[in-house]
Coordinates of C-alpha atoms in Angstrom, one line a residue:
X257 CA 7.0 -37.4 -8.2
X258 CA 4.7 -35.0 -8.2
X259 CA 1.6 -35.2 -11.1
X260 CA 0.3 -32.6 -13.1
X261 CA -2.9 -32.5 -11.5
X262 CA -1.0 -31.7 -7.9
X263 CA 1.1 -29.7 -9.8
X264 CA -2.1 -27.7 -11.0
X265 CA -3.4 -27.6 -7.2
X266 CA -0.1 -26.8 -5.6
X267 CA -0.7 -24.0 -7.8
X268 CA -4.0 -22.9 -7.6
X269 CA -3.6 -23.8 -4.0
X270 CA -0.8 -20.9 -3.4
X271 CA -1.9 -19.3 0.0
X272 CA -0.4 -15.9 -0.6
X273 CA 0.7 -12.1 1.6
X274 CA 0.6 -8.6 0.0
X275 CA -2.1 -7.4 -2.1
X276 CA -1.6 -10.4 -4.6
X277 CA -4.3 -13.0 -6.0
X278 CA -3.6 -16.0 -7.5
X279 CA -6.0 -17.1 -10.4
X280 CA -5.7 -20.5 -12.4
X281 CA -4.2 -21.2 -15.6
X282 CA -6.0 -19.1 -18.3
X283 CA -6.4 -18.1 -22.3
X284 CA -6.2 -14.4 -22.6
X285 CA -5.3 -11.8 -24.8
X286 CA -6.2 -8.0 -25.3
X287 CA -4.9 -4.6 -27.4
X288 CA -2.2 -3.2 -25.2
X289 CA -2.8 0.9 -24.8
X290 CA 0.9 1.4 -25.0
X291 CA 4.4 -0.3 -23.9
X292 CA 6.5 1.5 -21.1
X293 CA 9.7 0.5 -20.6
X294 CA 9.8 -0.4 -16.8
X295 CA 9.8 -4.3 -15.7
X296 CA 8.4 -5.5 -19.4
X297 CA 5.0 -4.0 -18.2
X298 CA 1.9 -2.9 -21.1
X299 CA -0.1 -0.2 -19.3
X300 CA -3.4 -0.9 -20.4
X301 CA -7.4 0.1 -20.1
X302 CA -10.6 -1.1 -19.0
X303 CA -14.1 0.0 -19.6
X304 CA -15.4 -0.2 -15.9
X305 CA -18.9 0.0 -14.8
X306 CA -19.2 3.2 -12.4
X307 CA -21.4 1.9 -10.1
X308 CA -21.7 -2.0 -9.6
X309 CA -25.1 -2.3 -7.1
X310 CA -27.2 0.7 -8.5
X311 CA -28.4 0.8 -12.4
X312 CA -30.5 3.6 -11.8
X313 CA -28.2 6.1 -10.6
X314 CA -25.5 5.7 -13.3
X315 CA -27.5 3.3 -15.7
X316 CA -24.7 1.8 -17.5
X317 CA -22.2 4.1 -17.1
X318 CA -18.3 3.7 -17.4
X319 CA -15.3 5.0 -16.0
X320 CA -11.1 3.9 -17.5
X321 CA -9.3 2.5 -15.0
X322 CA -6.2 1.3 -15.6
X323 CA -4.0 -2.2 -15.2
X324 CA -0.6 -3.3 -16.2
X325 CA 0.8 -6.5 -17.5
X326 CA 3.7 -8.4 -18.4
X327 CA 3.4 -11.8 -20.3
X328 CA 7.1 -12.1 -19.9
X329 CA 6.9 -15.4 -17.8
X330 CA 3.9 -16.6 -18.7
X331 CA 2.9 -20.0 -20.5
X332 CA -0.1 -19.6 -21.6
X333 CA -2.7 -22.3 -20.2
X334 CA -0.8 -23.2 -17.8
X335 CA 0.3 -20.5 -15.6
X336 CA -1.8 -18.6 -13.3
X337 CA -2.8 -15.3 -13.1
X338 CA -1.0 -13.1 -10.0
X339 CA -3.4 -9.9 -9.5
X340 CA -2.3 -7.2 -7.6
X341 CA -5.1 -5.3 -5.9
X342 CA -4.1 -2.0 -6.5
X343 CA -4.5 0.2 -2.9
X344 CA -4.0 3.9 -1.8
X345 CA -1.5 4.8 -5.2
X346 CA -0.8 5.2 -8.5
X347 CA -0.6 1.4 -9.1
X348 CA 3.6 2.5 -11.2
X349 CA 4.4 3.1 -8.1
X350 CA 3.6 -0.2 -6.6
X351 CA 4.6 -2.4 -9.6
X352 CA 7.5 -0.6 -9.7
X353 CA 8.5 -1.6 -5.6
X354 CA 7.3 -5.2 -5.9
X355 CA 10.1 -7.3 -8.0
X356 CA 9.4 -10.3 -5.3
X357 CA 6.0 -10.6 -7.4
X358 CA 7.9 -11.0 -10.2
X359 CA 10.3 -13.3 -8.4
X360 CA 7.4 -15.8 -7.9
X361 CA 5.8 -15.3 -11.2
X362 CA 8.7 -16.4 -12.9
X363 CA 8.9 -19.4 -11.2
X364 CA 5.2 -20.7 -11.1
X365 CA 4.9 -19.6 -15.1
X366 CA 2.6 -16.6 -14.1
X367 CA 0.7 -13.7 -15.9
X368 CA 1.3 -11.0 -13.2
X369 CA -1.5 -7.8 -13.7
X370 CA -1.3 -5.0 -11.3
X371 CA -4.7 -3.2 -11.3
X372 CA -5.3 0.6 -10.3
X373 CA -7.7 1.7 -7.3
X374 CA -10.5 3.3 -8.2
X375 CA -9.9 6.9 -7.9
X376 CA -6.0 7.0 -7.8
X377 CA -4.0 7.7 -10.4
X378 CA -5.6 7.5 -13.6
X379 CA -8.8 5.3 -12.9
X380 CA -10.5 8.0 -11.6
X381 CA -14.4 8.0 -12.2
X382 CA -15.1 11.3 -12.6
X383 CA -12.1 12.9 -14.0
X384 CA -10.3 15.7 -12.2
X385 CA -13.4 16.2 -10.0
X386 CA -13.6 13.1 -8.9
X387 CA -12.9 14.1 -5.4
X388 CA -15.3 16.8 -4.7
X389 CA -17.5 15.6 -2.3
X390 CA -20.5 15.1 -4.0
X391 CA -18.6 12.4 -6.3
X392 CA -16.5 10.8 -3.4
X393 CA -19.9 8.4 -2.3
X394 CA -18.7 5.6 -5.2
X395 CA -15.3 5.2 -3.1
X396 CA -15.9 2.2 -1.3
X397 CA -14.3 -1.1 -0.1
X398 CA -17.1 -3.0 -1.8
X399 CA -17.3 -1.2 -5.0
X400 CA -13.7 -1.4 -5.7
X401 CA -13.8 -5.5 -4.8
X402 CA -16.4 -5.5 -7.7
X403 CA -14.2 -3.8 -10.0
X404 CA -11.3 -6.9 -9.5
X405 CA -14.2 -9.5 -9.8
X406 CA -15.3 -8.1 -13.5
X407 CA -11.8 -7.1 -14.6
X408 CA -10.8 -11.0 -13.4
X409 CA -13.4 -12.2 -15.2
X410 CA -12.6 -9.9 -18.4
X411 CA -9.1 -11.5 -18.0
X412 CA -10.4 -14.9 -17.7
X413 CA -12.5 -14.7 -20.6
X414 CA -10.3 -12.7 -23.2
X415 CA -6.5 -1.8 -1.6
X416 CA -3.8 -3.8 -0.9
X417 CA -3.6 -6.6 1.1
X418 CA -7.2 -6.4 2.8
X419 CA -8.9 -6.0 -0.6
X420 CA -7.0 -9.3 -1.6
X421 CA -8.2 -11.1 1.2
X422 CA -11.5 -9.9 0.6
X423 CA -11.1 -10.9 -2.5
X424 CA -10.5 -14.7 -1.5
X425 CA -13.3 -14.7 0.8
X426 CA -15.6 -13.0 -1.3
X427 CA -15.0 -14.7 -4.8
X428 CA -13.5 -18.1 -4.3
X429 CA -14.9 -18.9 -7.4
X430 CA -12.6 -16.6 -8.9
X431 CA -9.7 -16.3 -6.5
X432 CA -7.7 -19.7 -6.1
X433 CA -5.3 -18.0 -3.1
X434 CA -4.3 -14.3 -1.8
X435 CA -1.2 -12.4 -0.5
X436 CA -2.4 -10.6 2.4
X437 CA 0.8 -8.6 3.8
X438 CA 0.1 -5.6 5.7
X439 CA -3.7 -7.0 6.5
X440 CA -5.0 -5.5 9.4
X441 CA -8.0 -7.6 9.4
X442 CA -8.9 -8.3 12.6
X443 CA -8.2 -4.6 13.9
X444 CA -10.6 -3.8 11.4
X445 CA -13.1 -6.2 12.3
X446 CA -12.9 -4.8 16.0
X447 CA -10.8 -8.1 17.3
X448 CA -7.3 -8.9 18.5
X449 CA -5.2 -5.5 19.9
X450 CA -5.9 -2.6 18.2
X451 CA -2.1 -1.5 19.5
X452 CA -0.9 -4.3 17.8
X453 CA 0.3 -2.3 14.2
X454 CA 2.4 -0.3 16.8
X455 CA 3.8 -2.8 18.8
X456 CA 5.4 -4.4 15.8
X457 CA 6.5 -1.5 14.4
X458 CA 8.2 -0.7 17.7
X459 CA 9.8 -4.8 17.6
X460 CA 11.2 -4.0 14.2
X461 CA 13.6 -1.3 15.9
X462 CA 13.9 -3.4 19.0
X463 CA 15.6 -6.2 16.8
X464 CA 17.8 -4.2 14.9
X465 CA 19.2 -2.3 18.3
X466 CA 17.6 -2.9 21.7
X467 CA 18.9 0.8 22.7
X468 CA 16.7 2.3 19.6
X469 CA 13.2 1.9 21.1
X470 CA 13.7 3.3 24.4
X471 CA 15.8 5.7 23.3
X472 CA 12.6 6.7 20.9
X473 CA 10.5 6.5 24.3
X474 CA 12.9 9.0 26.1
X475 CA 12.4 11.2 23.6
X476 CA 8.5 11.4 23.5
X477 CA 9.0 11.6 27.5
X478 CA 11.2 14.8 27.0
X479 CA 8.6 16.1 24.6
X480 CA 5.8 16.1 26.6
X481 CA 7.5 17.3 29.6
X482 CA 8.3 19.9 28.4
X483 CA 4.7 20.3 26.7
X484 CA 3.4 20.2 30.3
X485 CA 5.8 23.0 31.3
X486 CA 4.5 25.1 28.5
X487 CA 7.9 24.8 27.0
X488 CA 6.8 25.2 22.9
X489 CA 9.6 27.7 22.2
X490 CA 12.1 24.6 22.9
X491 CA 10.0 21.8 21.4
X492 CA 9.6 24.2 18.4
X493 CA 13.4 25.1 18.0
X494 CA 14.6 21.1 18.6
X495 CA 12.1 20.2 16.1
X496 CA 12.6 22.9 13.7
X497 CA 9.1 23.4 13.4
X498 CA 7.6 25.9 10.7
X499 CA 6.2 27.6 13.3
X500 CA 6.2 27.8 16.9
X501 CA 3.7 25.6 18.4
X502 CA 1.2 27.5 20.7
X503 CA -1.4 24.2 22.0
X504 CA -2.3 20.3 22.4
X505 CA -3.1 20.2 19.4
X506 CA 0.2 20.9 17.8
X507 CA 2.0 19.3 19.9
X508 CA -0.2 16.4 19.2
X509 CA -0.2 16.6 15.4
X510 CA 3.8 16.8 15.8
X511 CA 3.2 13.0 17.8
X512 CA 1.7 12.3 14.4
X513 CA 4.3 13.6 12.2
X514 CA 6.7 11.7 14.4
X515 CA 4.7 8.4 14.5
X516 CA 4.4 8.4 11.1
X517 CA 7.8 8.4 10.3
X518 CA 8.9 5.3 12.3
X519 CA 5.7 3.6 11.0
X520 CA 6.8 4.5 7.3
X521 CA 10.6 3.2 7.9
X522 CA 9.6 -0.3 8.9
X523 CA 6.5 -0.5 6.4
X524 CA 9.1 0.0 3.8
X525 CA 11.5 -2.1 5.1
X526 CA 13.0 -4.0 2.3
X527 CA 16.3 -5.4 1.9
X528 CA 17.0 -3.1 -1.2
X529 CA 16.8 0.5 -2.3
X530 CA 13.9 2.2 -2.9
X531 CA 11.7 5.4 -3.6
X532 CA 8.3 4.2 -3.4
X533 CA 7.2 6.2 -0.4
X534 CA 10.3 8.6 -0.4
X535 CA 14.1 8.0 -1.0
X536 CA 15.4 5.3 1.4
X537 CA 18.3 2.9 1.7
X538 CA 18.0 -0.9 2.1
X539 CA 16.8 -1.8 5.1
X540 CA 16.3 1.4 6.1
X541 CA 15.3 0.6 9.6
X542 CA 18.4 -1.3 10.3
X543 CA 20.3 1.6 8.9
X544 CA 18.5 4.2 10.9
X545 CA 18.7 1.9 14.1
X546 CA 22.7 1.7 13.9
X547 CA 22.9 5.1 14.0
X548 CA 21.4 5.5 17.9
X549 CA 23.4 6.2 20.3
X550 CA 20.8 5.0 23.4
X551 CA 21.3 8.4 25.2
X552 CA 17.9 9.3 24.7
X553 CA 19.0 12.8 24.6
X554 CA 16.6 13.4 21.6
X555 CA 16.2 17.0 22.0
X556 CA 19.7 17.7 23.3
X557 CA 21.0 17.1 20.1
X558 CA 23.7 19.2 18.7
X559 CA 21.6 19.2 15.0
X560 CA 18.6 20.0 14.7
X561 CA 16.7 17.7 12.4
X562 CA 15.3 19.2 9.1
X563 CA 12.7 21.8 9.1
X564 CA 9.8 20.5 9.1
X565 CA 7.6 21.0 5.5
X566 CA 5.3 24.1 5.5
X567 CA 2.0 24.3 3.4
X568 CA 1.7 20.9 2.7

């Protein structure tokens, strides 16, 4: 039977995969701003400092960034802390797409805080000028690691995935484990295959319908075949293109656009409906998948996709 101090360490010891950190059981309490509705979350607000490594630049200075929390399945001093490490977004939007957090915290007792990027949504340093380029230079990997270390702390005391793994590695003395899905850690670092994000995105189709990837493939083929020919008026037309494309590089930033959006089905391939990144169905690679043919015939198409969005 398992004792309460393996009990603490299985849980202290939870090697997590998604822009989640696990802290150990804690004391805490702080003045919530206000109390939306969604998921029993309190949107609340932290004095940050503006810059963590120079004093002399912004002596003391402090920007709000923002958090939410829910207490809803927490026993206080003996659940940990779960800490998501807010990335690229309005940190809603990812609280509000990642129940399975929830799902765990419930079970292991948890306090579950989702904490904003610096510079997104509503944490941003320098207000509504934030991003003009001569107030982008406190946008860093480093300095937003330093804000989760002080607001951990702050918690303790009253960028997705590869920030939470930083985190761990980092702070251990802070950080008991980290969910690290969507990591590319080593392509970052300059080791393993840097085709590797690709590959698996092009395995996630593969398993839901062998025909779907090469029937993807055929269609780049026809694309740029007819690139070489100097056929844009018919890549444009297919495509429904907001203009007609006239060089490499449009036919190239159209490989992008296209890219992008098998890249963006299987990142947001969950088993349930969502609109985090855009209205899709469960398992929306799986659905999309079923519905090729094989024929490869991308451009042959009696329907023409949906124009393509202009001035955006």
């Amino acid at each position: 039977m398992e004792t309460g101090a393996a009990s603490c360490s299985r849980l202290l010891g939870l090697q997590l995969l998604l822009g989640l950190l696990v802290v150990g059981g804690l004391e805490w309490g702080a003045a919530a701003a206000h109390h939306p509705a969604h998921l029993d979350f309190e949107e609340k607000y932290f004095a940050q400092w503006l810059d963590h490594f120079n004093f002399q630049t912004f002596p003391n200075q402090t920007f709000t960034q923002r958090y939410l929390v829910t207490e809803k399945f927490w026993k206080r001093g003996k659940g940990p802390l779960f800490f998501y490490t807010g990335n690229e977004g309005d940190i809603w939007a990812f609280a509000l797409n990642s129940g399975f957090i929830l799902e765990l915290a419930a079970l292991q007792d948890a306090l579950v805080v989702f904490a904003e990027h610096r510079y997104y949504g509503k944490s941003l340093p320098f207000g509504e000028a934030s991003l003009e380029r001569v107030n982008v230079g406190l946008l860093s990997i480093e300095q937003a690691l330093a804000d989760y270390a002080v607001l951990i702390t702050e918690l303790l005391q009253h960028y997705g995935g590869m920030l939470s793994a930083y985190m761990r590695m980092k702070f251990p003395n802070l950080v008991a484990g980290a969910l690290a899905a969507s990591a590319p850690l080593y392509a970052v670092a300059g080791l393993g295959d840097p085709s590797q994000f690709f590959k698996d995105v092009t395995a996630d189709f593969h398993n839901c319908n062998p025909q779907c990837a090469q029937a993807v493939r055929e269609a780049f083929r026809q694309i740029m075949d007819l690139y070489r020919a100097g056929g844009y008026k018919k890549i444009s037309k297919a495509m429904s293109t907001c203009e007609v494309l006239s060089s490499q590089k449009d036919v190239y930033q159209l490989f992008g656009f296209l890219r992008n959006a098998f890249t963006m089905l299987a990142m947001m391939d969950y088993p349930y409906k969502t609109d985090f990144m855009g209205h899709l169905p469960a398992n929306p690679v799986k659905a999309r998948a079923a519905g090729q043919q094989g024929s490869g015939r991308f451009l042959g198409r009696r329907k023409p996709p949906s124009p393509l969005r202009c001035g955006h």
